[in-house]
């Protein structure tokens, strides 16, 4: 088994609840409601994975598979500045792939795996978001089992890629109100994707809004870490304490 590398989120307390950061070799999933920081965390990781090992990085490049048009090069430049990296070089090390349909998203993994093998080292593969296109393409009645089957195949391929290439696969996920749970204070939400995604994700992070500009990350499912929460902020330089 390859040595697991932990990639900093940009925030020390957030890293601590993850046992050091986002792990290479497996899938980490972040879910949460609108504007909770999923895309900002993705942009931050696209930069921090390039840092040296001694700085909490992975000394590798990043693939950003964008399914919603969320990627912003100008955000990357600001985050690179914060970490003392050259903005152009940092952007060059992020390969952005855009998918417009779920089958295209699945098919992209083959050329991306070839890219990883031939033009590495890569340390991070981000999919923002993992399931949005599947929800659109399989929205009809009776299409759920087919959707879950396709999603399952896609996630198996991602797990294999993570393990074979010692890459951190980071998935952004949506969530939905959980009708089975009640709270007086806020809607109780759960990630979409069902058991298929729950089983594929090695580590699950729930992102929530806190007071003012504060955000809260909660590790809800981890093989090695207890459930714990950390506060973080979204800054011009990305995720921070
Ligand atoms: P959706 O994409 O809306 O589903 O949510 P998301 O969870 O991906 O949200 P995202 O990561 O885009 O976070 C949005 C929040 O990030 C905004 O409410 C802003 O507070 C913050 N944000 C975005 N860009 C910047 C920026 O350049 N500077 C600062 N300081 N904050 C930013």
PDB file of C-alpha atoms and ligand atoms in Angstrom:
ATOM      1  CA  UNK A   1       0.000   0.000   0.000  1.00  0.00           C
ATOM      2  CA  UNK A   2       1.254   3.462  -0.938  1.00  0.00           C
ATOM      3  CA  UNK A   3       1.988   6.072   1.672  1.00  0.00           C
ATOM      4  CA  UNK A   4      -1.070   8.206   2.379  1.00  0.00           C
ATOM      5  CA  UNK A   5      -0.462  11.924   1.923  1.00  0.00           C
ATOM      6  CA  UNK A   6      -2.582  14.511   3.759  1.00  0.00           C
ATOM      7  CA  UNK A   7      -3.361  17.723   1.926  1.00  0.00           C
ATOM      8  CA  UNK A   8      -4.153  20.832   3.908  1.00  0.00           C
ATOM      9  CA  UNK A   9      -7.565  22.481   3.608  1.00  0.00           C
ATOM     10  CA  UNK A  10      -5.912  25.810   4.386  1.00  0.00           C
ATOM     11  CA  UNK A  11      -7.337  25.832   7.922  1.00  0.00           C
ATOM     12  CA  UNK A  12      -5.517  24.189  10.859  1.00  0.00           C
ATOM     13  CA  UNK A  13      -8.596  23.280  12.880  1.00  0.00           C
ATOM     14  CA  UNK A  14     -10.290  21.824   9.808  1.00  0.00           C
ATOM     15  CA  UNK A  15      -7.158  19.778   9.053  1.00  0.00           C
ATOM     16  CA  UNK A  16      -7.108  18.549  12.637  1.00  0.00           C
ATOM     17  CA  UNK A  17     -10.578  16.968  12.463  1.00  0.00           C
ATOM     18  CA  UNK A  18      -9.473  15.225   9.274  1.00  0.00           C
ATOM     19  CA  UNK A  19      -6.347  13.866  10.945  1.00  0.00           C
ATOM     20  CA  UNK A  20      -4.081  16.227   9.017  1.00  0.00           C
ATOM     21  CA  UNK A  21      -5.953  16.997   5.825  1.00  0.00           C
ATOM     22  CA  UNK A  22      -7.631  15.440   2.799  1.00  0.00           C
ATOM     23  CA  UNK A  23      -6.108  11.993   2.198  1.00  0.00           C
ATOM     24  CA  UNK A  24      -4.563  10.634  -0.956  1.00  0.00           C
ATOM     25  CA  UNK A  25      -5.538   7.127  -2.020  1.00  0.00           C
ATOM     26  CA  UNK A  26      -9.250   7.400  -1.293  1.00  0.00           C
ATOM     27  CA  UNK A  27     -12.412   9.424  -1.868  1.00  0.00           C
ATOM     28  CA  UNK A  28     -13.376  12.369   0.335  1.00  0.00           C
ATOM     29  CA  UNK A  29     -16.819  13.890  -0.122  1.00  0.00           C
ATOM     30  CA  UNK A  30     -18.042  17.296   1.013  1.00  0.00           C
ATOM     31  CA  UNK A  31     -21.748  18.055   1.043  1.00  0.00           C
ATOM     32  CA  UNK A  32     -23.733  21.029   2.213  1.00  0.00           C
ATOM     33  CA  UNK A  33     -26.289  23.602   1.251  1.00  0.00           C
ATOM     34  CA  UNK A  34     -25.785  26.583  -1.058  1.00  0.00           C
ATOM     35  CA  UNK A  35     -22.833  28.829  -0.289  1.00  0.00           C
ATOM     36  CA  UNK A  36     -21.428  26.681   2.478  1.00  0.00           C
ATOM     37  CA  UNK A  37     -17.988  26.685   0.840  1.00  0.00           C
ATOM     38  CA  UNK A  38     -17.852  23.508  -1.226  1.00  0.00           C
ATOM     39  CA  UNK A  39     -16.496  25.234  -4.313  1.00  0.00           C
ATOM     40  CA  UNK A  40     -14.152  27.491  -2.328  1.00  0.00           C
ATOM     41  CA  UNK A  41     -12.735  24.436  -0.550  1.00  0.00           C
ATOM     42  CA  UNK A  42     -12.279  22.761  -3.936  1.00  0.00           C
ATOM     43  CA  UNK A  43     -10.369  25.775  -5.262  1.00  0.00           C
ATOM     44  CA  UNK A  44      -8.195  25.861  -2.149  1.00  0.00           C
ATOM     45  CA  UNK A  45      -7.316  22.152  -2.448  1.00  0.00           C
ATOM     46  CA  UNK A  46      -6.479  22.633  -6.133  1.00  0.00           C
ATOM     47  CA  UNK A  47      -3.729  24.979  -4.934  1.00  0.00           C
ATOM     48  CA  UNK A  48      -2.587  23.346  -1.673  1.00  0.00           C
ATOM     49  CA  UNK A  49      -2.053  19.942  -3.322  1.00  0.00           C
ATOM     50  CA  UNK A  50       0.781  21.651  -5.218  1.00  0.00           C
ATOM     51  CA  UNK A  51       2.615  22.772  -2.074  1.00  0.00           C
ATOM     52  CA  UNK A  52       5.632  20.895  -0.782  1.00  0.00           C
ATOM     53  CA  UNK A  53       5.149  18.040   1.678  1.00  0.00           C
ATOM     54  CA  UNK A  54       6.612  20.203   4.445  1.00  0.00           C
ATOM     55  CA  UNK A  55       3.879  22.809   3.842  1.00  0.00           C
ATOM     56  CA  UNK A  56       0.962  20.402   3.981  1.00  0.00           C
ATOM     57  CA  UNK A  57       0.927  19.840   0.242  1.00  0.00           C
ATOM     58  CA  UNK A  58       1.190  16.842  -2.020  1.00  0.00           C
ATOM     59  CA  UNK A  59       3.788  18.070  -4.509  1.00  0.00           C
ATOM     60  CA  UNK A  60       1.455  17.205  -7.327  1.00  0.00           C
ATOM     61  CA  UNK A  61      -0.871  18.633  -9.943  1.00  0.00           C
ATOM     62  CA  UNK A  62      -4.641  18.767  -9.909  1.00  0.00           C
ATOM     63  CA  UNK A  63      -7.483  17.814 -12.207  1.00  0.00           C
ATOM     64  CA  UNK A  64     -10.654  19.859 -11.742  1.00  0.00           C
ATOM     65  CA  UNK A  65     -13.625  18.143 -13.343  1.00  0.00           C
ATOM     66  CA  UNK A  66     -16.171  20.915 -13.500  1.00  0.00           C
ATOM     67  CA  UNK A  67     -19.774  19.884 -14.149  1.00  0.00           C
ATOM     68  CA  UNK A  68     -21.449  23.173 -13.271  1.00  0.00           C
ATOM     69  CA  UNK A  69     -19.170  25.886 -14.599  1.00  0.00           C
ATOM     70  CA  UNK A  70     -17.918  26.687 -11.103  1.00  0.00           C
ATOM     71  CA  UNK A  71     -14.188  26.929 -11.846  1.00  0.00           C
ATOM     72  CA  UNK A  72     -12.767  30.473 -11.480  1.00  0.00           C
ATOM     73  CA  UNK A  73      -9.115  31.041 -12.475  1.00  0.00           C
ATOM     74  CA  UNK A  74      -9.096  34.404 -10.707  1.00  0.00           C
ATOM     75  CA  UNK A  75      -9.889  32.667  -7.405  1.00  0.00           C
ATOM     76  CA  UNK A  76      -6.923  30.341  -7.965  1.00  0.00           C
ATOM     77  CA  UNK A  77      -4.621  33.334  -8.517  1.00  0.00           C
ATOM     78  CA  UNK A  78      -5.624  34.864  -5.167  1.00  0.00           C
ATOM     79  CA  UNK A  79      -5.209  31.571  -3.326  1.00  0.00           C
ATOM     80  CA  UNK A  80      -1.811  30.967  -4.963  1.00  0.00           C
ATOM     81  CA  UNK A  81      -0.729  34.451  -3.804  1.00  0.00           C
ATOM     82  CA  UNK A  82      -1.635  33.614  -0.245  1.00  0.00           C
ATOM     83  CA  UNK A  83       0.542  30.498  -0.284  1.00  0.00           C
ATOM     84  CA  UNK A  84       3.423  32.286  -1.980  1.00  0.00           C
ATOM     85  CA  UNK A  85       3.051  30.352  -5.241  1.00  0.00           C
ATOM     86  CA  UNK A  86       3.385  31.801  -8.722  1.00  0.00           C
ATOM     87  CA  UNK A  87      -0.168  32.321  -9.995  1.00  0.00           C
ATOM     88  CA  UNK A  88       0.477  31.335 -13.621  1.00  0.00           C
ATOM     89  CA  UNK A  89       2.443  28.219 -12.727  1.00  0.00           C
ATOM     90  CA  UNK A  90      -0.245  27.211 -10.232  1.00  0.00           C
ATOM     91  CA  UNK A  91      -2.959  27.605 -12.866  1.00  0.00           C
ATOM     92  CA  UNK A  92      -0.885  25.631 -15.384  1.00  0.00           C
ATOM     93  CA  UNK A  93      -0.827  22.762 -12.897  1.00  0.00           C
ATOM     94  CA  UNK A  94      -4.621  22.614 -12.742  1.00  0.00           C
ATOM     95  CA  UNK A  95      -6.142  20.757 -15.659  1.00  0.00           C
ATOM     96  CA  UNK A  96      -9.764  21.798 -15.986  1.00  0.00           C
ATOM     97  CA  UNK A  97     -12.135  19.385 -17.697  1.00  0.00           C
ATOM     98  CA  UNK A  98     -15.723  20.419 -18.305  1.00  0.00           C
ATOM     99  CA  UNK A  99     -18.552  17.889 -18.548  1.00  0.00           C
ATOM    100  CA  UNK A 100     -22.064  18.730 -19.698  1.00  0.00           C
ATOM    101  CA  UNK A 101     -23.704  15.314 -19.354  1.00  0.00           C
ATOM    102  CA  UNK A 102     -23.299  12.366 -17.003  1.00  0.00           C
ATOM    103  CA  UNK A 103     -22.084   9.947 -19.682  1.00  0.00           C
ATOM    104  CA  UNK A 104     -19.456  12.503 -20.698  1.00  0.00           C
ATOM    105  CA  UNK A 105     -18.419  12.837 -17.050  1.00  0.00           C
ATOM    106  CA  UNK A 106     -17.919   9.047 -16.878  1.00  0.00           C
ATOM    107  CA  UNK A 107     -16.103   8.797 -20.188  1.00  0.00           C
ATOM    108  CA  UNK A 108     -13.686  11.566 -19.225  1.00  0.00           C
ATOM    109  CA  UNK A 109     -12.064   9.329 -16.607  1.00  0.00           C
ATOM    110  CA  UNK A 110     -10.242   7.260 -19.230  1.00  0.00           C
ATOM    111  CA  UNK A 111      -8.303  10.115 -20.864  1.00  0.00           C
ATOM    112  CA  UNK A 112      -7.791  11.698 -17.456  1.00  0.00           C
ATOM    113  CA  UNK A 113      -6.277   8.460 -16.109  1.00  0.00           C
ATOM    114  CA  UNK A 114      -3.930   8.431 -19.100  1.00  0.00           C
ATOM    115  CA  UNK A 115      -3.002  12.041 -18.405  1.00  0.00           C
ATOM    116  CA  UNK A 116      -2.301  11.198 -14.762  1.00  0.00           C
ATOM    117  CA  UNK A 117      -0.110   8.255 -15.732  1.00  0.00           C
ATOM    118  CA  UNK A 118       1.877  10.118 -18.367  1.00  0.00           C
ATOM    119  CA  UNK A 119       2.071  13.730 -17.255  1.00  0.00           C
ATOM    120  CA  UNK A 120       2.187  13.498 -13.476  1.00  0.00           C
ATOM    121  CA  UNK A 121       2.716  13.702 -10.695  1.00  0.00           C
ATOM    122  CA  UNK A 122      -0.923  14.434  -9.939  1.00  0.00           C
ATOM    123  CA  UNK A 123      -2.149  14.430  -6.352  1.00  0.00           C
ATOM    124  CA  UNK A 124      -5.743  15.677  -6.530  1.00  0.00           C
ATOM    125  CA  UNK A 125      -8.824  14.969  -8.631  1.00  0.00           C
ATOM    126  CA  UNK A 126     -11.768  17.214  -7.834  1.00  0.00           C
ATOM    127  CA  UNK A 127     -15.266  16.633  -9.180  1.00  0.00           C
ATOM    128  CA  UNK A 128     -17.520  19.636  -8.661  1.00  0.00           C
ATOM    129  CA  UNK A 129     -20.137  18.213  -8.490  1.00  0.00           C
ATOM    130  CA  UNK A 130     -20.294  14.430  -8.541  1.00  0.00           C
ATOM    131  CA  UNK A 131     -24.014  13.932  -9.029  1.00  0.00           C
ATOM    132  CA  UNK A 132     -25.635  17.079 -10.477  1.00  0.00           C
ATOM    133  CA  UNK A 133     -25.528  15.804 -14.075  1.00  0.00           C
ATOM    134  CA  UNK A 134     -26.807  12.355 -13.070  1.00  0.00           C
ATOM    135  CA  UNK A 135     -29.784  13.971 -11.373  1.00  0.00           C
ATOM    136  CA  UNK A 136     -30.631  15.853 -14.561  1.00  0.00           C
ATOM    137  CA  UNK A 137     -30.033  12.948 -16.951  1.00  0.00           C
ATOM    138  CA  UNK A 138     -31.946  10.373 -14.875  1.00  0.00           C
ATOM    139  CA  UNK A 139     -34.763  12.525 -13.569  1.00  0.00           C
ATOM    140  CA  UNK A 140     -37.630  10.474 -14.914  1.00  0.00           C
ATOM    141  CA  UNK A 141     -39.807   8.129 -12.932  1.00  0.00           C
ATOM    142  CA  UNK A 142     -38.298   4.688 -12.704  1.00  0.00           C
ATOM    143  CA  UNK A 143     -34.808   5.863 -13.677  1.00  0.00           C
ATOM    144  CA  UNK A 144     -33.341   5.883 -10.185  1.00  0.00           C
ATOM    145  CA  UNK A 145     -31.938   2.345 -10.221  1.00  0.00           C
ATOM    146  CA  UNK A 146     -30.287   2.932 -13.584  1.00  0.00           C
ATOM    147  CA  UNK A 147     -28.834   6.177 -12.264  1.00  0.00           C
ATOM    148  CA  UNK A 148     -27.451   4.465  -9.185  1.00  0.00           C
ATOM    149  CA  UNK A 149     -25.952   1.697 -11.293  1.00  0.00           C
ATOM    150  CA  UNK A 150     -24.150   4.190 -13.558  1.00  0.00           C
ATOM    151  CA  UNK A 151     -23.055   6.249 -10.576  1.00  0.00           C
ATOM    152  CA  UNK A 152     -21.731   3.104  -8.909  1.00  0.00           C
ATOM    153  CA  UNK A 153     -19.588   2.235 -11.927  1.00  0.00           C
ATOM    154  CA  UNK A 154     -18.253   5.779 -12.037  1.00  0.00           C
ATOM    155  CA  UNK A 155     -17.377   5.692  -8.342  1.00  0.00           C
ATOM    156  CA  UNK A 156     -15.637   2.304  -8.684  1.00  0.00           C
ATOM    157  CA  UNK A 157     -13.462   3.777 -11.400  1.00  0.00           C
ATOM    158  CA  UNK A 158     -12.690   6.751  -9.150  1.00  0.00           C
ATOM    159  CA  UNK A 159     -11.766   4.504  -6.207  1.00  0.00           C
ATOM    160  CA  UNK A 160      -9.423   2.517  -8.424  1.00  0.00           C
ATOM    161  CA  UNK A 161      -7.819   5.699  -9.729  1.00  0.00           C
ATOM    162  CA  UNK A 162      -7.343   7.034  -6.187  1.00  0.00           C
ATOM    163  CA  UNK A 163      -5.689   3.827  -5.028  1.00  0.00           C
ATOM    164  CA  UNK A 164      -3.580   3.088  -8.108  1.00  0.00           C
ATOM    165  CA  UNK A 165      -2.201   6.602  -8.483  1.00  0.00           C
ATOM    166  CA  UNK A 166      -2.238   7.641  -4.804  1.00  0.00           C
ATOM    167  CA  UNK A 167      -4.450  10.580  -5.640  1.00  0.00           C
ATOM    168  CA  UNK A 168      -6.902  12.356  -3.361  1.00  0.00           C
ATOM    169  CA  UNK A 169     -10.313  12.221  -5.025  1.00  0.00           C
ATOM    170  CA  UNK A 170     -12.426  15.076  -3.683  1.00  0.00           C
ATOM    171  CA  UNK A 171     -16.136  15.095  -4.506  1.00  0.00           C
ATOM    172  CA  UNK A 172     -18.538  17.972  -4.056  1.00  0.00           C
ATOM    173  CA  UNK A 173     -22.035  16.760  -3.340  1.00  0.00           C
ATOM    174  CA  UNK A 174     -25.451  18.304  -2.987  1.00  0.00           C
ATOM    175  CA  UNK A 175     -27.796  17.669  -0.128  1.00  0.00           C
ATOM    176  CA  UNK A 176     -31.484  17.555   0.452  1.00  0.00           C
ATOM    177  CA  UNK A 177     -33.791  18.058   3.431  1.00  0.00           C
ATOM    178  CA  UNK A 178     -34.203  14.820   5.328  1.00  0.00           C
ATOM    179  CA  UNK A 179     -37.934  14.298   5.859  1.00  0.00           C
ATOM    180  CA  UNK A 180     -37.182  11.556   8.370  1.00  0.00           C
ATOM    181  CA  UNK A 181     -35.397  13.942  10.723  1.00  0.00           C
ATOM    182  CA  UNK A 182     -36.752  16.978  12.551  1.00  0.00           C
ATOM    183  CA  UNK A 183     -35.062  19.930  14.143  1.00  0.00           C
ATOM    184  CA  UNK A 184     -36.491  23.094  15.662  1.00  0.00           C
ATOM    185  CA  UNK A 185     -33.557  25.205  14.568  1.00  0.00           C
ATOM    186  CA  UNK A 186     -32.539  24.334  11.032  1.00  0.00           C
ATOM    187  CA  UNK A 187     -33.481  21.848   8.355  1.00  0.00           C
ATOM    188  CA  UNK A 188     -31.753  18.528   8.825  1.00  0.00           C
ATOM    189  CA  UNK A 189     -30.064  17.700   5.565  1.00  0.00           C
ATOM    190  CA  UNK A 190     -28.542  14.579   4.132  1.00  0.00           C
ATOM    191  CA  UNK A 191     -26.242  14.065   1.158  1.00  0.00           C
ATOM    192  CA  UNK A 192     -27.780  12.828  -2.090  1.00  0.00           C
ATOM    193  CA  UNK A 193     -26.484   9.762  -3.906  1.00  0.00           C
ATOM    194  CA  UNK A 194     -27.854   7.079  -1.608  1.00  0.00           C
ATOM    195  CA  UNK A 195     -25.931   4.041  -0.440  1.00  0.00           C
ATOM    196  CA  UNK A 196     -23.811   3.919  -3.580  1.00  0.00           C
ATOM    197  CA  UNK A 197     -22.132   7.222  -2.775  1.00  0.00           C
ATOM    198  CA  UNK A 198     -22.131   6.615   0.977  1.00  0.00           C
ATOM    199  CA  UNK A 199     -20.138   3.419   0.472  1.00  0.00           C
ATOM    200  CA  UNK A 200     -17.704   4.891  -2.034  1.00  0.00           C
ATOM    201  CA  UNK A 201     -16.844   7.921   0.091  1.00  0.00           C
ATOM    202  CA  UNK A 202     -14.144   7.009   2.545  1.00  0.00           C
ATOM    203  CA  UNK A 203     -14.473  10.310   4.408  1.00  0.00           C
ATOM    204  CA  UNK A 204     -17.588  12.491   4.439  1.00  0.00           C
ATOM    205  CA  UNK A 205     -17.594  16.133   5.459  1.00  0.00           C
ATOM    206  CA  UNK A 206     -20.749  18.122   6.150  1.00  0.00           C
ATOM    207  CA  UNK A 207     -20.293  21.867   5.533  1.00  0.00           C
ATOM    208  CA  UNK A 208     -22.653  24.246   7.299  1.00  0.00           C
ATOM    209  CA  UNK A 209     -23.132  27.962   7.716  1.00  0.00           C
ATOM    210  CA  UNK A 210     -22.168  29.397  11.084  1.00  0.00           C
ATOM    211  CA  UNK A 211     -22.527  32.900  12.427  1.00  0.00           C
ATOM    212  CA  UNK A 212     -21.740  35.756   9.998  1.00  0.00           C
ATOM    213  CA  UNK A 213     -19.003  34.670   7.601  1.00  0.00           C
ATOM    214  CA  UNK A 214     -18.095  31.675   9.673  1.00  0.00           C
ATOM    215  CA  UNK A 215     -18.537  28.147   8.342  1.00  0.00           C
ATOM    216  CA  UNK A 216     -18.545  24.822  10.137  1.00  0.00           C
ATOM    217  CA  UNK A 217     -17.104  21.557   8.873  1.00  0.00           C
ATOM    218  CA  UNK A 218     -18.178  18.302  10.450  1.00  0.00           C
ATOM    219  CA  UNK A 219     -16.571  14.945   9.788  1.00  0.00           C
ATOM    220  CA  UNK A 220     -19.545  12.608   9.673  1.00  0.00           C
ATOM    221  CA  UNK A 221     -17.944   9.420   8.410  1.00  0.00           C
ATOM    222  CA  UNK A 222     -14.286   8.596   8.613  1.00  0.00           C
ATOM    223  CA  UNK A 223     -12.407   5.309   8.956  1.00  0.00           C
ATOM    224  CA  UNK A 224      -9.998   6.729  11.521  1.00  0.00           C
ATOM    225  CA  UNK A 225     -11.371   9.976  12.958  1.00  0.00           C
ATOM    226  CA  UNK A 226     -14.243  10.541  15.410  1.00  0.00           C
ATOM    227  CA  UNK A 227     -17.174  12.798  14.503  1.00  0.00           C
ATOM    228  CA  UNK A 228     -15.931  16.307  15.183  1.00  0.00           C
ATOM    229  CA  UNK A 229     -16.602  19.889  14.131  1.00  0.00           C
ATOM    230  CA  UNK A 230     -14.298  22.737  13.200  1.00  0.00           C
ATOM    231  CA  UNK A 231     -14.983  26.359  12.373  1.00  0.00           C
ATOM    232  CA  UNK A 232     -13.366  27.924   9.354  1.00  0.00           C
ATOM    233  CA  UNK A 233     -13.581  31.065   7.257  1.00  0.00           C
ATOM    234  CA  UNK A 234     -13.803  31.728   3.536  1.00  0.00           C
ATOM    235  CA  UNK A 235     -11.300  34.454   2.658  1.00  0.00           C
ATOM    236  CA  UNK A 236      -9.915  35.981  -0.538  1.00  0.00           C
ATOM    237  CA  UNK A 237      -7.032  33.550  -0.070  1.00  0.00           C
ATOM    238  CA  UNK A 238      -9.349  30.560   0.188  1.00  0.00           C
ATOM    239  CA  UNK A 239     -10.263  28.451   3.214  1.00  0.00           C
ATOM    240  CA  UNK A 240      -8.594  29.649   6.429  1.00  0.00           C
ATOM    241  CA  UNK A 241      -8.953  29.467  10.224  1.00  0.00           C
TER     242      UNK A 241
HETATM  243  P1  LIG B   1     -23.133  26.573  -4.316  1.00  0.00           P
HETATM  244  O1  LIG B   1     -22.096  26.533  -5.409  1.00  0.00           O
HETATM  245  O2  LIG B   1     -23.883  27.856  -4.230  1.00  0.00           O
HETATM  246  O3  LIG B   1     -23.984  25.357  -4.224  1.00  0.00           O
HETATM  247  O4  LIG B   1     -22.383  26.567  -2.916  1.00  0.00           O
HETATM  248  P2  LIG B   1     -20.906  26.283  -2.490  1.00  0.00           P
HETATM  249  O5  LIG B   1     -20.981  25.556  -1.196  1.00  0.00           O
HETATM  250  O6  LIG B   1     -20.086  25.703  -3.572  1.00  0.00           O
HETATM  251  O7  LIG B   1     -20.425  27.744  -2.163  1.00  0.00           O
HETATM  252  P3  LIG B   1     -19.038  28.403  -2.432  1.00  0.00           P
HETATM  253  O8  LIG B   1     -17.924  27.475  -2.114  1.00  0.00           O
HETATM  254  O9  LIG B   1     -19.070  29.026  -3.785  1.00  0.00           O
HETATM  255  O10 LIG B   1     -19.043  29.524  -1.309  1.00  0.00           O
HETATM  256  C1  LIG B   1     -19.699  30.727  -1.516  1.00  0.00           C
HETATM  257  C2  LIG B   1     -19.239  31.683  -0.440  1.00  0.00           C
HETATM  258  O11 LIG B   1     -17.834  31.868  -0.546  1.00  0.00           O
HETATM  259  C3  LIG B   1     -19.842  33.036  -0.618  1.00  0.00           C
HETATM  260  O12 LIG B   1     -20.970  33.154   0.199  1.00  0.00           O
HETATM  261  C4  LIG B   1     -18.757  33.965  -0.134  1.00  0.00           C
HETATM  262  O13 LIG B   1     -18.975  34.207   1.234  1.00  0.00           O
HETATM  263  C5  LIG B   1     -17.493  33.179  -0.241  1.00  0.00           C
HETATM  264  N1  LIG B   1     -16.604  33.655  -1.303  1.00  0.00           N
HETATM  265  C6  LIG B   1     -16.648  33.348  -2.618  1.00  0.00           C
HETATM  266  N2  LIG B   1     -15.695  34.005  -3.298  1.00  0.00           N
HETATM  267  C7  LIG B   1     -15.017  34.726  -2.373  1.00  0.00           C
HETATM  268  C8  LIG B   1     -13.916  35.634  -2.467  1.00  0.00           C
HETATM  269  O14 LIG B   1     -13.351  35.885  -3.526  1.00  0.00           O
HETATM  270  N3  LIG B   1     -13.499  36.209  -1.298  1.00  0.00           N
HETATM  271  C9  LIG B   1     -14.092  35.933  -0.113  1.00  0.00           C
HETATM  272  N4  LIG B   1     -13.634  36.533   0.987  1.00  0.00           N
HETATM  273  N5  LIG B   1     -15.144  35.107  -0.010  1.00  0.00           N
HETATM  274  C10 LIG B   1     -15.604  34.513  -1.125  1.00  0.00           C
END
